[in-house]
Tab-separated table of C-alpha atoms and ligand atoms in Angstrom:
chain	number	residue	atom	x	y	z
K	139	UNK	CA	0.000	0.000	0.000
K	140	UNK	CA	2.859	2.366	0.816
K	141	UNK	CA	4.413	1.559	-2.563
K	142	UNK	CA	1.078	2.138	-4.248
K	143	UNK	CA	0.693	5.597	-2.768
K	144	UNK	CA	4.298	6.505	-3.545
K	145	UNK	CA	3.952	5.438	-7.164
K	146	UNK	CA	2.637	7.843	-9.728
K	147	UNK	CA	-0.860	6.851	-10.713
K	148	UNK	CA	-1.290	7.255	-14.490
K	149	UNK	CA	-3.025	10.540	-15.151
K	150	UNK	CA	-6.835	10.452	-15.015
K	151	UNK	CA	-6.982	6.810	-13.877
K	152	UNK	CA	-10.418	6.142	-12.449
K	153	UNK	CA	-10.508	5.047	-8.803
K	154	UNK	CA	-12.289	2.031	-7.435
K	155	UNK	CA	-14.586	4.231	-5.282
K	156	UNK	CA	-16.240	7.627	-5.758
K	157	UNK	CA	-16.827	10.269	-3.098
K	158	UNK	CA	-20.246	10.944	-4.698
K	159	UNK	CA	-21.405	7.321	-4.726
K	160	UNK	CA	-19.733	5.624	-1.737
K	161	UNK	CA	-22.248	4.332	0.841
K	162	UNK	CA	-20.628	6.281	3.717
K	163	UNK	CA	-19.482	9.397	1.844
K	164	UNK	CA	-22.546	10.045	-0.378
K	165	UNK	CA	-24.772	11.023	2.606
K	166	UNK	CA	-21.965	13.280	3.856
K	167	UNK	CA	-21.676	14.905	0.423
K	168	UNK	CA	-25.451	15.438	0.427
K	169	UNK	CA	-25.208	17.027	3.894
K	170	UNK	CA	-22.387	19.249	2.541
K	171	UNK	CA	-24.680	20.289	-0.343
K	172	UNK	CA	-27.384	21.261	2.118
K	173	UNK	CA	-25.074	23.228	4.428
K	174	UNK	CA	-25.881	26.840	3.541
K	175	UNK	CA	-22.818	28.290	5.326
K	176	UNK	CA	-20.042	26.192	3.873
K	177	UNK	CA	-18.465	25.958	0.364
K	178	UNK	CA	-18.419	22.146	0.392
K	179	UNK	CA	-20.292	20.270	-2.317
K	180	UNK	CA	-22.019	23.494	-3.347
K	181	UNK	CA	-21.316	27.179	-2.667
K	182	UNK	CA	-22.685	28.939	0.408
K	183	UNK	CA	-26.201	30.437	0.243
K	184	UNK	CA	-25.060	34.047	-0.185
K	185	UNK	CA	-22.815	33.137	-3.136
K	186	UNK	CA	-25.594	31.063	-4.737
K	187	UNK	CA	-28.046	33.967	-4.484
K	188	UNK	CA	-25.505	36.335	-6.094
K	189	UNK	CA	-24.897	33.716	-8.782
K	190	UNK	CA	-28.592	33.290	-9.526
K	191	UNK	CA	-29.120	37.053	-9.758
K	192	UNK	CA	-26.320	37.340	-12.335
K	193	UNK	CA	-27.362	34.233	-14.303
K	194	UNK	CA	-30.952	35.467	-14.566
K	195	UNK	CA	-29.771	38.910	-15.705
K	196	UNK	CA	-27.310	37.399	-18.212
K	197	UNK	CA	-29.803	34.925	-19.672
K	198	UNK	CA	-33.313	36.329	-19.151
K	199	UNK	CA	-35.989	33.677	-19.020
K	200	UNK	CA	-37.991	35.162	-21.903
K	201	UNK	CA	-34.988	34.669	-24.238
K	202	UNK	CA	-33.541	31.493	-22.683
K	203	UNK	CA	-36.475	29.500	-21.284
K	204	UNK	CA	-35.182	25.917	-21.415
K	205	UNK	CA	-32.295	24.957	-19.139
K	206	UNK	CA	-30.246	21.811	-18.452
K	207	UNK	CA	-28.326	21.564	-15.155
K	208	UNK	CA	-25.451	19.049	-15.434
K	209	UNK	CA	-24.471	17.634	-12.029
K	210	UNK	CA	-27.468	19.270	-10.369
K	211	UNK	CA	-26.900	17.517	-7.000
K	212	UNK	CA	-29.959	17.862	-4.728
K	213	UNK	CA	-31.339	20.636	-6.944
K	214	UNK	CA	-30.233	23.796	-5.170
K	215	UNK	CA	-29.832	25.808	-8.399
K	216	UNK	CA	-32.511	23.846	-10.314
K	217	UNK	CA	-35.188	24.914	-7.824
K	218	UNK	CA	-34.171	28.559	-8.025
K	219	UNK	CA	-34.219	28.470	-11.837
K	220	UNK	CA	-37.720	26.986	-11.825
K	221	UNK	CA	-38.884	29.588	-9.307
K	222	UNK	CA	-37.557	32.230	-11.725
K	223	UNK	CA	-39.698	30.755	-14.524
K	224	UNK	CA	-37.216	28.523	-16.435
K	225	UNK	CA	-38.158	25.039	-17.607
K	226	UNK	CA	-35.502	22.860	-15.983
K	227	UNK	CA	-34.021	19.421	-16.401
K	228	UNK	CA	-31.344	18.261	-13.924
K	229	UNK	CA	-29.025	15.267	-14.250
K	230	UNK	CA	-26.877	13.773	-11.513
K	231	UNK	CA	-25.450	10.300	-10.988
K	232	UNK	CA	-25.973	10.340	-7.226
K	233	UNK	CA	-29.237	8.459	-6.591
K	234	UNK	CA	-29.263	9.874	-3.064
K	235	UNK	CA	-29.103	13.474	-4.352
K	236	UNK	CA	-31.685	12.894	-7.096
K	237	UNK	CA	-34.100	11.200	-4.660
K	238	UNK	CA	-33.700	14.149	-2.307
K	239	UNK	CA	-34.188	16.605	-5.191
K	240	UNK	CA	-37.357	14.869	-6.413
K	241	UNK	CA	-38.882	14.817	-2.923
K	242	UNK	CA	-37.957	18.463	-2.260
K	243	UNK	CA	-39.468	19.572	-5.584
K	244	UNK	CA	-42.655	17.647	-4.854
K	245	UNK	CA	-42.964	19.206	-1.378
K	246	UNK	CA	-42.465	22.697	-2.843
K	247	UNK	CA	-44.796	21.960	-5.746
K	248	UNK	CA	-42.070	22.669	-8.315
K	249	UNK	CA	-42.054	20.932	-11.670
K	250	UNK	CA	-38.462	19.817	-12.397
K	251	UNK	CA	-37.446	16.961	-14.679
K	252	UNK	CA	-34.755	15.108	-12.701
K	253	UNK	CA	-32.767	12.229	-14.170
K	254	UNK	CA	-30.405	9.956	-12.264
K	255	UNK	CA	-27.541	9.223	-14.631
K	256	UNK	CA	-24.008	9.944	-15.783
K	257	UNK	CA	-24.110	12.925	-18.147
K	258	UNK	CA	-20.981	11.643	-19.893
K	259	UNK	CA	-22.992	8.589	-20.964
K	260	UNK	CA	-26.551	9.959	-21.146
K	261	UNK	CA	-28.093	11.126	-24.413
K	262	UNK	CA	-28.587	14.855	-23.837
K	263	UNK	CA	-30.550	15.204	-27.059
K	264	UNK	CA	-30.119	17.558	-29.997
K	265	UNK	CA	-30.962	21.283	-30.074
K	266	UNK	CA	-33.061	21.004	-26.930
K	267	UNK	CA	-31.833	23.722	-24.574
K	268	UNK	CA	-31.312	27.492	-24.444
K	269	UNK	CA	-28.893	27.220	-21.511
K	270	UNK	CA	-26.735	24.416	-20.170
K	271	UNK	CA	-25.000	24.992	-16.839
K	272	UNK	CA	-22.220	22.996	-15.179
K	273	UNK	CA	-21.734	24.682	-11.816
K	274	UNK	CA	-19.037	24.486	-9.132
K	275	UNK	CA	-15.986	23.642	-11.159
K	276	UNK	CA	-16.868	20.062	-12.004
K	277	UNK	CA	-15.465	20.243	-15.532
K	278	UNK	CA	-12.001	20.034	-13.931
K	279	UNK	CA	-12.538	16.436	-12.791
K	280	UNK	CA	-12.553	15.044	-16.324
K	281	UNK	CA	-9.732	13.688	-18.446
K	282	UNK	CA	-8.865	15.702	-21.558
K	283	UNK	CA	-10.883	13.246	-23.682
K	284	UNK	CA	-13.933	13.248	-21.410
K	285	UNK	CA	-13.874	17.052	-21.228
K	286	UNK	CA	-14.001	17.157	-25.019
K	287	UNK	CA	-16.883	14.677	-24.903
K	288	UNK	CA	-18.760	16.999	-22.498
K	289	UNK	CA	-18.194	19.958	-24.855
K	290	UNK	CA	-19.418	17.955	-27.866
K	291	UNK	CA	-22.523	16.681	-26.067
K	292	UNK	CA	-23.351	20.149	-24.749
K	293	UNK	CA	-22.860	21.679	-28.205
K	294	UNK	CA	-25.209	19.124	-29.746
K	295	UNK	CA	-27.836	19.593	-27.007
K	296	UNK	CA	-27.919	23.408	-27.276
K	297	UNK	CA	-30.221	25.261	-29.640
K	298	UNK	CA	-28.540	27.668	-32.064
K	299	UNK	CA	-27.739	30.804	-30.048
K	300	UNK	CA	-27.973	28.801	-26.819
K	301	UNK	CA	-25.394	29.294	-24.061
K	302	UNK	CA	-23.098	27.013	-22.103
K	303	UNK	CA	-22.150	28.505	-18.728
K	304	UNK	CA	-19.625	26.874	-16.433
K	305	UNK	CA	-16.900	27.652	-13.919
K	306	UNK	CA	-13.500	26.030	-13.303
K	307	UNK	CA	-10.545	26.607	-10.998
K	308	UNK	CA	-7.499	28.469	-12.326
K	309	UNK	CA	-3.802	27.763	-11.563
K	310	UNK	CA	-4.127	30.406	-8.798
K	311	UNK	CA	-5.957	27.851	-6.642
K	312	UNK	CA	-2.758	25.815	-6.433
K	313	UNK	CA	-0.302	28.724	-6.214
K	314	UNK	CA	0.986	27.373	-2.863
K	315	UNK	CA	0.667	23.685	-3.738
K	316	UNK	CA	3.005	21.241	-1.987
K	317	UNK	CA	3.145	17.540	-2.850
K	318	UNK	CA	2.459	15.654	0.379
K	319	UNK	CA	1.971	12.176	1.820
K	320	UNK	CA	0.092	11.897	5.113
K	321	UNK	CA	-1.452	9.204	7.266
K	322	UNK	CA	-4.081	9.278	9.975
K	323	UNK	CA	-6.213	6.947	12.000
K	324	UNK	CA	-9.867	7.725	11.333
K	325	UNK	CA	-13.103	6.686	13.040
K	326	UNK	CA	-16.649	7.990	13.150
K	327	UNK	CA	-16.023	11.064	11.003
K	328	UNK	CA	-16.458	12.380	7.436
K	329	UNK	CA	-14.351	9.572	5.921
K	330	UNK	CA	-15.490	6.547	7.832
K	331	UNK	CA	-17.692	5.071	10.536
K	332	UNK	CA	-15.487	2.067	11.348
K	333	UNK	CA	-11.858	2.615	12.385
K	334	UNK	CA	-9.352	2.605	9.522
K	335	UNK	CA	-5.907	3.778	8.505
K	336	UNK	CA	-6.125	6.662	6.051
K	337	UNK	CA	-3.216	7.189	3.645
K	338	UNK	CA	-3.414	10.325	1.537
K	339	UNK	CA	-1.250	12.008	-1.080
K	340	UNK	CA	-1.462	15.188	-3.123
K	341	UNK	CA	0.325	15.130	-6.468
K	342	UNK	CA	0.810	17.397	-9.449
K	343	UNK	CA	0.815	16.373	-13.137
K	344	UNK	CA	2.373	19.467	-14.672
K	345	UNK	CA	1.881	18.549	-18.344
K	346	UNK	CA	-1.863	19.281	-18.143
K	347	UNK	CA	-1.959	21.392	-14.960
K	348	UNK	CA	-3.733	18.519	-13.228
K	349	UNK	CA	-3.717	17.671	-9.516
K	350	UNK	CA	-4.541	14.403	-7.780
K	351	UNK	CA	-5.940	14.179	-4.273
K	352	UNK	CA	-5.446	10.477	-3.546
K	353	UNK	CA	-6.936	8.583	-0.587
K	354	UNK	CA	-6.840	5.020	0.659
K	355	UNK	CA	-8.963	3.893	3.606
K	356	UNK	CA	-7.499	0.656	4.923
K	357	UNK	CA	-9.707	-1.685	6.969
K	358	UNK	CA	-8.770	-5.175	8.249
K	359	UNK	CA	-10.915	-6.746	5.529
K	360	UNK	CA	-11.166	-4.108	2.769
K	361	UNK	CA	-9.532	-1.101	1.126
K	362	UNK	CA	-11.349	1.895	-0.320
K	363	UNK	CA	-9.604	3.999	-2.962
K	364	UNK	CA	-10.608	7.545	-3.946
K	365	UNK	CA	-8.838	9.584	-6.650
K	366	UNK	CA	-10.047	13.168	-6.903
K	367	UNK	CA	-8.664	14.658	-10.112
K	368	UNK	CA	-8.675	18.362	-10.807
K	369	UNK	CA	-7.381	20.167	-13.876
K	370	UNK	CA	-7.088	23.950	-13.720
K	371	UNK	CA	-7.334	26.282	-16.696
K	372	UNK	CA	-6.618	29.659	-18.191
K	373	UNK	CA	-9.388	31.264	-20.271
K	374	UNK	CA	-7.332	30.966	-23.461
K	375	UNK	CA	-6.888	27.183	-23.150
K	376	UNK	CA	-10.592	26.617	-22.671
K	377	UNK	CA	-11.726	29.016	-25.375
K	378	UNK	CA	-9.409	27.286	-27.872
K	379	UNK	CA	-10.807	23.850	-26.972
K	380	UNK	CA	-14.380	25.087	-27.115
K	381	UNK	CA	-13.785	26.569	-30.557
K	382	UNK	CA	-12.594	23.208	-31.874
K	383	UNK	CA	-15.954	21.801	-30.704
K	384	UNK	CA	-17.864	24.443	-32.662
K	385	UNK	CA	-18.595	27.116	-30.046
K	386	UNK	CA	-18.337	30.795	-30.915
K	387	UNK	CA	-16.079	33.057	-28.872
K	388	UNK	CA	-17.153	33.485	-25.255
K	389	UNK	CA	-17.131	35.941	-22.413
K	390	UNK	CA	-14.791	35.421	-19.480
K	391	UNK	CA	-15.678	36.237	-15.862
K	392	UNK	CA	-13.901	35.718	-12.544
K	393	UNK	CA	-16.631	33.443	-11.191
K	394	UNK	CA	-20.195	32.372	-11.757
K	395	UNK	CA	-21.455	35.566	-10.090
K	396	UNK	CA	-20.143	37.568	-13.048
K	397	UNK	CA	-17.228	39.260	-11.253
K	398	UNK	CA	-14.346	40.565	-13.333
K	399	UNK	CA	-11.633	38.029	-14.232
K	400	UNK	CA	-8.113	39.047	-13.145
K	401	UNK	CA	-4.736	37.278	-12.898
K	402	UNK	CA	-5.549	36.689	-9.197
K	403	UNK	CA	-8.881	34.946	-9.795
K	404	UNK	CA	-9.002	31.428	-8.312
K	405	UNK	CA	-11.916	30.553	-10.561
K	406	UNK	CA	-13.066	31.598	-13.982
K	407	UNK	CA	-16.462	31.374	-15.558
K	408	UNK	CA	-17.127	31.120	-19.278
K	409	UNK	CA	-20.313	31.997	-21.126
K	410	UNK	CA	-20.026	30.550	-24.633
K	411	UNK	CA	-22.576	30.542	-27.384
K	412	UNK	CA	-23.506	27.935	-29.986
J	10	SAM	C1	-19.388	19.834	-6.887
J	10	SAM	S1	-21.014	19.145	-6.970
J	10	SAM	C2	-21.910	20.519	-7.650
J	10	SAM	C3	-23.402	20.369	-7.571
J	10	SAM	C4	-24.201	21.537	-8.133
J	10	SAM	N1	-23.838	21.843	-9.492
J	10	SAM	C5	-24.043	22.745	-7.254
J	10	SAM	O1	-23.184	23.580	-7.519
J	10	SAM	O2	-24.801	22.845	-6.275
J	10	SAM	C6	-20.866	18.047	-8.361
J	10	SAM	C7	-22.118	17.214	-8.621
J	10	SAM	O3	-21.952	16.567	-9.881
J	10	SAM	C8	-22.343	15.213	-9.769
J	10	SAM	N2	-21.561	14.513	-10.808
J	10	SAM	C9	-20.215	14.445	-10.936
J	10	SAM	N3	-19.883	13.800	-12.067
J	10	SAM	C10	-21.058	13.456	-12.675
J	10	SAM	C11	-21.376	12.771	-13.883
J	10	SAM	N4	-20.413	12.312	-14.695
J	10	SAM	N5	-22.677	12.592	-14.202
J	10	SAM	C12	-23.656	13.044	-13.375
J	10	SAM	N6	-23.415	13.705	-12.219
J	10	SAM	C13	-22.131	13.907	-11.876
J	10	SAM	C14	-22.064	14.817	-8.332
J	10	SAM	O4	-22.871	13.753	-7.909
J	10	SAM	C15	-22.393	16.129	-7.608
J	10	SAM	O5	-23.748	16.188	-7.238
């Protein structure tokens, strides 16, 4: 195990377990989504409200009525879009989040089309949507090939003149990055209920500006393995890739609240048009 964690994992290798789908972690990720104070699985409530205000101003419902939310989680943004008058479909591969989202929408009497599935695999349709959003920097988790697949699927699913809006982290997020190996004993906390040894490593793959947050939870009878990949971007890199997938030039912002992008921005948000 020590050798395994010391060795370089080939870039973008999938891990055996997923933080979004693991039986112990998925409920914790859902709780993190629902925590209005903390930027965990979603942004804090104040940020989300600022984001919604800007998104609604940027893409008014009368011009952009039909919206697809990729990785919608428990529906925090989806509900707000529907309340603002948009017709919304949300996709997420966490059954726990989608079940929560469906129940919450029913209780609030909101009509939202939720689908439990992997948006990399799902058929998103052709020329269906005026807006497609991918919120909270999830594009960064994909390999270069899968990112291109997301762009192609989104392009196909957008109507002509439709907009793709997403945010990602920039190299600024990792300005003070240090490769590290750590170990801890864990019990009854975010990572695990039963006692285990937790080996963790943070690594950099400079060729694509990709980082790996690598975790092994070691139990007497089992090992869980989580690889959390994150690629960071400059606007130019993304705009070039998007152009090769057919998108027109886009507008660059510092985050998904529409702030100004600067060299110090830790995130960037793109609004690109089909
Ligand atoms: C960082 S959270 C953001 C959730 C939501 N966009 C927000 O900001 O509140 C990422 C979400 O994407 C989902 N997800 C990640 N990869 C996915 C995939 N390939 N297909 C469907 N859902 C995915 C996760 O289950 C999780 O709910």
